[in-house]
PDB file of C-alpha atoms and ligand atoms in Angstrom:
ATOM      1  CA  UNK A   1      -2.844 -14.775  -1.331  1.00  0.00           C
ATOM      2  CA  UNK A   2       0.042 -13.630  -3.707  1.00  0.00           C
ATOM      3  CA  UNK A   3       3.555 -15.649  -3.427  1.00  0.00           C
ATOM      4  CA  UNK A   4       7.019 -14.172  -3.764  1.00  0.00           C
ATOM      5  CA  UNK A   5       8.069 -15.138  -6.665  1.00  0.00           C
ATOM      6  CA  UNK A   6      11.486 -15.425  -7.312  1.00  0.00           C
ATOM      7  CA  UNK A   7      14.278 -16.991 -10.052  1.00  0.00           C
ATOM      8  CA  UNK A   8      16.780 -18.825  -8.478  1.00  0.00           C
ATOM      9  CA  UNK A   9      18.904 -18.951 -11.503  1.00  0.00           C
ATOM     10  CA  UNK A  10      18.551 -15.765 -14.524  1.00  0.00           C
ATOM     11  CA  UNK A  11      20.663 -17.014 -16.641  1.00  0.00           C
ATOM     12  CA  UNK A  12      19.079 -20.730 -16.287  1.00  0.00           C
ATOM     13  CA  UNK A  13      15.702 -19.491 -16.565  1.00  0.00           C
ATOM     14  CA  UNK A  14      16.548 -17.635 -20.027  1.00  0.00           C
ATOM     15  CA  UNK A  15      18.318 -20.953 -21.196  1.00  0.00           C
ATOM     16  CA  UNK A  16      15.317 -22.921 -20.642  1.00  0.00           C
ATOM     17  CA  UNK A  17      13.030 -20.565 -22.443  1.00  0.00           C
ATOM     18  CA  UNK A  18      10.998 -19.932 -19.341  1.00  0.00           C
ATOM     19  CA  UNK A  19       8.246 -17.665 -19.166  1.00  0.00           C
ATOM     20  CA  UNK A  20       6.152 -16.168 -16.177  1.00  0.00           C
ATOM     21  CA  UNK A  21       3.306 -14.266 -16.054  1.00  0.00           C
ATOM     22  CA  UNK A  22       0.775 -13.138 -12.832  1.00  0.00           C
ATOM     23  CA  UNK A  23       0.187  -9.862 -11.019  1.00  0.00           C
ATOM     24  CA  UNK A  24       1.614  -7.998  -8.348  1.00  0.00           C
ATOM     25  CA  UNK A  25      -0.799  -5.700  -6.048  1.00  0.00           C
ATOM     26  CA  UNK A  26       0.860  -2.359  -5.282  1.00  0.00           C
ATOM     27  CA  UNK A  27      -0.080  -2.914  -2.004  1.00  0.00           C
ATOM     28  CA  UNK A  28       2.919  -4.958  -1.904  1.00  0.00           C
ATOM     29  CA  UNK A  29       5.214  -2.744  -3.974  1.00  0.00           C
ATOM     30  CA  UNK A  30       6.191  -0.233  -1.004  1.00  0.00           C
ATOM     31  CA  UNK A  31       8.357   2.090  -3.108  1.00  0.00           C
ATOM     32  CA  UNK A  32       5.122   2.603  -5.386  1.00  0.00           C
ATOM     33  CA  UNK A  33       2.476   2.449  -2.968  1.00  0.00           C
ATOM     34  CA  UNK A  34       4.564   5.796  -1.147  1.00  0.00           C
ATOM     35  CA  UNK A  35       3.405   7.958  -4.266  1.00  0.00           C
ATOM     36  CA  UNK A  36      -0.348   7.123  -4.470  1.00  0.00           C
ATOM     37  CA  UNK A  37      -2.688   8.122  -3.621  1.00  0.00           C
ATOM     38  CA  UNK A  38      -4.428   5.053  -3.498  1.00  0.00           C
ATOM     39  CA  UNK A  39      -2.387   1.464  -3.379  1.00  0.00           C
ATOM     40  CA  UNK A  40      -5.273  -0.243  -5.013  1.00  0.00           C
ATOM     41  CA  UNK A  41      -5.166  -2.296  -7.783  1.00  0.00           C
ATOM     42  CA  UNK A  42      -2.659  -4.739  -9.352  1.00  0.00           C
ATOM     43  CA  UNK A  43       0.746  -4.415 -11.700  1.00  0.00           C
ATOM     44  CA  UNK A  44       0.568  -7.171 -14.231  1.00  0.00           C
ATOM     45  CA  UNK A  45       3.379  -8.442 -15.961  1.00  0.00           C
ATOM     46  CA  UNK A  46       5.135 -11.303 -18.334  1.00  0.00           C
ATOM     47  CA  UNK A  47       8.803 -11.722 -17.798  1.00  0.00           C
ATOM     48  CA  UNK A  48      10.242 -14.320 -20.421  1.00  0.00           C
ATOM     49  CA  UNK A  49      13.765 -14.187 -22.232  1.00  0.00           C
ATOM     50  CA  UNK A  50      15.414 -13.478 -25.491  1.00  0.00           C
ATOM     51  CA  UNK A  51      18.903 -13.463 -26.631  1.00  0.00           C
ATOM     52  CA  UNK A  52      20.667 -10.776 -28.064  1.00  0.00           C
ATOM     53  CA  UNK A  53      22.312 -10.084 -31.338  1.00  0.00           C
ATOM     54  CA  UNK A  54      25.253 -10.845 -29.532  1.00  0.00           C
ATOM     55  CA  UNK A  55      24.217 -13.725 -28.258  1.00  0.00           C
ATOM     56  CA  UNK A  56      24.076 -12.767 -24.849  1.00  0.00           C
ATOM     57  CA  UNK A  57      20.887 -13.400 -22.747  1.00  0.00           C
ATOM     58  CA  UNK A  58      18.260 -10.854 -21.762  1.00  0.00           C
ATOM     59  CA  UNK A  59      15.226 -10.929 -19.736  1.00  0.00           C
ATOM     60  CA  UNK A  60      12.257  -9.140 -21.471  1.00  0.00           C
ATOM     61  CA  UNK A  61       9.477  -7.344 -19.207  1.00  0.00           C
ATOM     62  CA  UNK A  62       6.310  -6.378 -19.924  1.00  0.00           C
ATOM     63  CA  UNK A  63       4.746  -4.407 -17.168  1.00  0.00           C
ATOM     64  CA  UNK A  64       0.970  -3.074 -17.348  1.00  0.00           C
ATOM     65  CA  UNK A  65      -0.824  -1.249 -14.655  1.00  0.00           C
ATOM     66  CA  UNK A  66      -2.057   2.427 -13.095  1.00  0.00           C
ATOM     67  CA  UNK A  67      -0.562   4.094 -10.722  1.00  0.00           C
ATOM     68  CA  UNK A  68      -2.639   6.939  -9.162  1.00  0.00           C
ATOM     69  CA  UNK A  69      -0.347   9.211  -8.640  1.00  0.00           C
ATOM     70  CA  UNK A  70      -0.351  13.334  -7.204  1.00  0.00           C
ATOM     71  CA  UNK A  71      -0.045  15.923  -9.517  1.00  0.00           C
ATOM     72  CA  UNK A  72       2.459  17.893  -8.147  1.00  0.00           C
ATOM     73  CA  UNK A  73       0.821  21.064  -9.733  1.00  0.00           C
ATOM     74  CA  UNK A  74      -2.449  20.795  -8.174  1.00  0.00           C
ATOM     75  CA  UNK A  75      -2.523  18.170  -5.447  1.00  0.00           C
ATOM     76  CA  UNK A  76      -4.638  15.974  -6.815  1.00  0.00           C
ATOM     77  CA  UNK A  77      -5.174  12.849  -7.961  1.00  0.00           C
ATOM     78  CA  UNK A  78      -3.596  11.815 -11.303  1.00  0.00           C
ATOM     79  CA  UNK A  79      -3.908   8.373 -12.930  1.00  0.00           C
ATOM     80  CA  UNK A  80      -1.260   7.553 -14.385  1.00  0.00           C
ATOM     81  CA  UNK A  81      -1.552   4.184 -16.963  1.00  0.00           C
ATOM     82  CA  UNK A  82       1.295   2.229 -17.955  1.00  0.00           C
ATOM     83  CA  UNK A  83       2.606  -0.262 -20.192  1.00  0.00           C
ATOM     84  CA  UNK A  84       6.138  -0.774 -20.047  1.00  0.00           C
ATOM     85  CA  UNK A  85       8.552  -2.941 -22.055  1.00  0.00           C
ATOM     86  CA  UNK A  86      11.698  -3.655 -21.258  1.00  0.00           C
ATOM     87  CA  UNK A  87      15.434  -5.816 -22.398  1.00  0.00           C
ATOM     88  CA  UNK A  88      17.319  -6.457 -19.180  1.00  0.00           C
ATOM     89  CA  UNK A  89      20.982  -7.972 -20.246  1.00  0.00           C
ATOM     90  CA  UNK A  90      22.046 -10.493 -17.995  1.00  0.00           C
ATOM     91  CA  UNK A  91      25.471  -9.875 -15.733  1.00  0.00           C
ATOM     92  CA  UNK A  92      27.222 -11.816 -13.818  1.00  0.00           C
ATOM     93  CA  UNK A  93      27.583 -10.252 -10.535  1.00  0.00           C
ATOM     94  CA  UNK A  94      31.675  -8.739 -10.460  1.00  0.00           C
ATOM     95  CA  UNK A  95      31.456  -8.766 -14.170  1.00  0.00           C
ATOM     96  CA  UNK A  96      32.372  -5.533 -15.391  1.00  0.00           C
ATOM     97  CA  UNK A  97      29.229  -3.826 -17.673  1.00  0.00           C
ATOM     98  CA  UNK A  98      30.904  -2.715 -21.075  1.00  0.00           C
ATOM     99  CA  UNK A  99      30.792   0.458 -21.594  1.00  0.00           C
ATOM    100  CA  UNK A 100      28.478   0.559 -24.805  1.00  0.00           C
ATOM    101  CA  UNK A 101      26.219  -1.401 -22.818  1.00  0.00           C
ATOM    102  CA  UNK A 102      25.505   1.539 -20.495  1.00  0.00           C
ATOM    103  CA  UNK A 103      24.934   4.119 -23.205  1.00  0.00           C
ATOM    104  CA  UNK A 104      23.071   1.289 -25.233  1.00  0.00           C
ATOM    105  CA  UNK A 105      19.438   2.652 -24.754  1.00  0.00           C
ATOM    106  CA  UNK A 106      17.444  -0.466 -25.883  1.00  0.00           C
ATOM    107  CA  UNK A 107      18.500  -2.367 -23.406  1.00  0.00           C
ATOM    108  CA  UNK A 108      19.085  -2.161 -19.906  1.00  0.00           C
ATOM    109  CA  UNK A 109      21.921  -4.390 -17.658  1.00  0.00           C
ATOM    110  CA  UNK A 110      21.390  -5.983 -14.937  1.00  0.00           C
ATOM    111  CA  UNK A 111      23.411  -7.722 -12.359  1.00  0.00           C
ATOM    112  CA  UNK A 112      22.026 -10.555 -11.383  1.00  0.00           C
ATOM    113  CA  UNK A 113      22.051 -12.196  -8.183  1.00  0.00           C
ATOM    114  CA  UNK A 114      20.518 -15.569  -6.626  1.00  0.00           C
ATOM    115  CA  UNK A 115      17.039 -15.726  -6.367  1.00  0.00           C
ATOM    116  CA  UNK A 116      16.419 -12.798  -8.451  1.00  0.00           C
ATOM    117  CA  UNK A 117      12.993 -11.202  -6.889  1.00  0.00           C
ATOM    118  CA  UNK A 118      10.077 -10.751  -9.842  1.00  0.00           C
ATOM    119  CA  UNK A 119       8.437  -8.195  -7.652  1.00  0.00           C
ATOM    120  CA  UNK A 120      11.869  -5.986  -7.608  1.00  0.00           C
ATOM    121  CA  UNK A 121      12.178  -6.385 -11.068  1.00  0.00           C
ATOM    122  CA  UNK A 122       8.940  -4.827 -11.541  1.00  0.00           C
ATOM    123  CA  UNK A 123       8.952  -2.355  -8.964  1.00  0.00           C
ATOM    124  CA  UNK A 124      12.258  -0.986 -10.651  1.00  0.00           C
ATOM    125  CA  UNK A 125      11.205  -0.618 -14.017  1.00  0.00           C
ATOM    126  CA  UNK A 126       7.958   1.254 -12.629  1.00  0.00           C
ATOM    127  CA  UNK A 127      10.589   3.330 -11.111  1.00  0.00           C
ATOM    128  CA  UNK A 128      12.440   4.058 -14.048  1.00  0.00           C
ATOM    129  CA  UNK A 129       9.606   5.071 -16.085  1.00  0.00           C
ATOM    130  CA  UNK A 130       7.089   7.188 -13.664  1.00  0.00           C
ATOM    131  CA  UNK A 131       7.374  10.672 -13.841  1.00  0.00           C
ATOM    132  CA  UNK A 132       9.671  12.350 -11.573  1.00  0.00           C
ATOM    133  CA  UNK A 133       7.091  15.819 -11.352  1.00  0.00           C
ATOM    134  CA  UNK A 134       3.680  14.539 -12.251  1.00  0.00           C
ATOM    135  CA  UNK A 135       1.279  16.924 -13.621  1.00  0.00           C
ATOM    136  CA  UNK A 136      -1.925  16.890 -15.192  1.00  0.00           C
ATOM    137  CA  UNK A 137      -1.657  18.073 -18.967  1.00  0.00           C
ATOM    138  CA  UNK A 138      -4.060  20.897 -17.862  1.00  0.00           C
ATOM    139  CA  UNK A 139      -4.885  21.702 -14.319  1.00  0.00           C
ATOM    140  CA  UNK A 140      -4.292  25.113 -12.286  1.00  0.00           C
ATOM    141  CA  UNK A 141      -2.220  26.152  -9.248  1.00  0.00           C
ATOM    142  CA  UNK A 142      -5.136  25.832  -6.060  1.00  0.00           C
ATOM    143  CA  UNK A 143      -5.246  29.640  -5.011  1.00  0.00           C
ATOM    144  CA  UNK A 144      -3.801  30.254  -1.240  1.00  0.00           C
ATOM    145  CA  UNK A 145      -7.075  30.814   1.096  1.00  0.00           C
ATOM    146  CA  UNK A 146      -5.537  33.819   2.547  1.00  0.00           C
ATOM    147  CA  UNK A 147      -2.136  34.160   4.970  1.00  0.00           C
ATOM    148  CA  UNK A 148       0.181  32.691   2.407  1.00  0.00           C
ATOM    149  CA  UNK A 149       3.074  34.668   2.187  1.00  0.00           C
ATOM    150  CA  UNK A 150       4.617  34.489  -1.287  1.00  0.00           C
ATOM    151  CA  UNK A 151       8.375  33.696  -1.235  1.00  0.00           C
ATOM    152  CA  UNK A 152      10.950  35.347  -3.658  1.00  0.00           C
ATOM    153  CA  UNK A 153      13.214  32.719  -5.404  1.00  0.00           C
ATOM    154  CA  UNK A 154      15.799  35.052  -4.140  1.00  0.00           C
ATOM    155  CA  UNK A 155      14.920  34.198  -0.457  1.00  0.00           C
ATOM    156  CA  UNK A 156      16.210  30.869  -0.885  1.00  0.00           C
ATOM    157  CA  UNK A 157      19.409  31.413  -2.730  1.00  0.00           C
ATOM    158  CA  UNK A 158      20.014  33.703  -0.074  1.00  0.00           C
ATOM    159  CA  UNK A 159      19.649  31.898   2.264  1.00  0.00           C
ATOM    160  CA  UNK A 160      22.565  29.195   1.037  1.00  0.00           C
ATOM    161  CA  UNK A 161      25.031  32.060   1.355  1.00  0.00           C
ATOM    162  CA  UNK A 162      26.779  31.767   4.046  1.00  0.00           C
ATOM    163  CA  UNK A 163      28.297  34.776   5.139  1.00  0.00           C
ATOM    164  CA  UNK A 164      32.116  35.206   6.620  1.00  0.00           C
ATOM    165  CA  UNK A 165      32.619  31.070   5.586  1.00  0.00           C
ATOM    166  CA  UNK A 166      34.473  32.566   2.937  1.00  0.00           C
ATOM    167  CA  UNK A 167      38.118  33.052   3.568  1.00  0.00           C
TER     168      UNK A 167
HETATM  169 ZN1   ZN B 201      -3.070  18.917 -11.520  1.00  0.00          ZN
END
């Protein structure tokens, strides 16, 4: 039986030096599970807090896990292990994000709301990291059984020509 788990407070939490730590099953991760092959298995994580040079307070994420993803080369299965780390600067929801903060690449912002949700937390940063075109470092292209018509590249360029809707 998992819980939700969430903070009411972010900002509280990283006052208080809170720290949390359990697992996640992908299961329950829907925007994960949707590019496995398999939904099996559990995301672990430790969320706990640190304050920035500027003083400002941060969430830090650690996120460990495998997704089993599809190569998109092949169509097959491919594991993909994680470990993720992460600095998540704390926002107050209207507050405007400076913009060095959004071209800062060690940390990320974060707006935070009531009852900030652990699993969302973790589902995002999954999100952020996985691979937008999965492939296996070596695999080959399955060959057609027969029928498949090859398509030019051309085809489909052509085909977002419209002709005459140019005046
Ligand atoms: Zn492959």
């Amino acid at each position: 039986m998992s819980q939700r788990c969430v903070i009411p407070d972010a900002f509280k939490f990283a006052a208080d030096g809170r720290r949390l730590e359990g697992t996640i099953p992908i299961a329950e991760c829907s925007r994960l599970a949707d590019m496995t092959t398999s939904a099996e298995g559990d995301i672990a994580y430790v969320l706990g807090s640190s304050q920035g040079v500027d003083g400002k307070w941060q969430l830090e994420l650690e996120v460990i896990g495998m997704l089993r993803l599809v190569c998109q080369r092949c169509l097959t299965e491919m594991p993909w292990p994680f470990e993720l780390a992460s600095t998540l600067l704390l926002v107050r929801p209207g507050e405007e994000i400076p913009e060095e903060e959004l071209e800062d690449e060690t940390r990320d912002a974060i707006e935070v709301q009531p009852d900030l949700e652990v699993k969302q937390l973790v589902e995002d940063e999954i999100l952020l990291a996985v691979p937008i075109v999965p492939r296996h470092e070596q695999c080959e292209i399955p060959q057609p059984s027969g029928g498949v018509t090859k398509e030019s590249p051309f085809a489909a360029l052509s085909g977002l020509k419209k002709p005459g809707s140019v005046q």
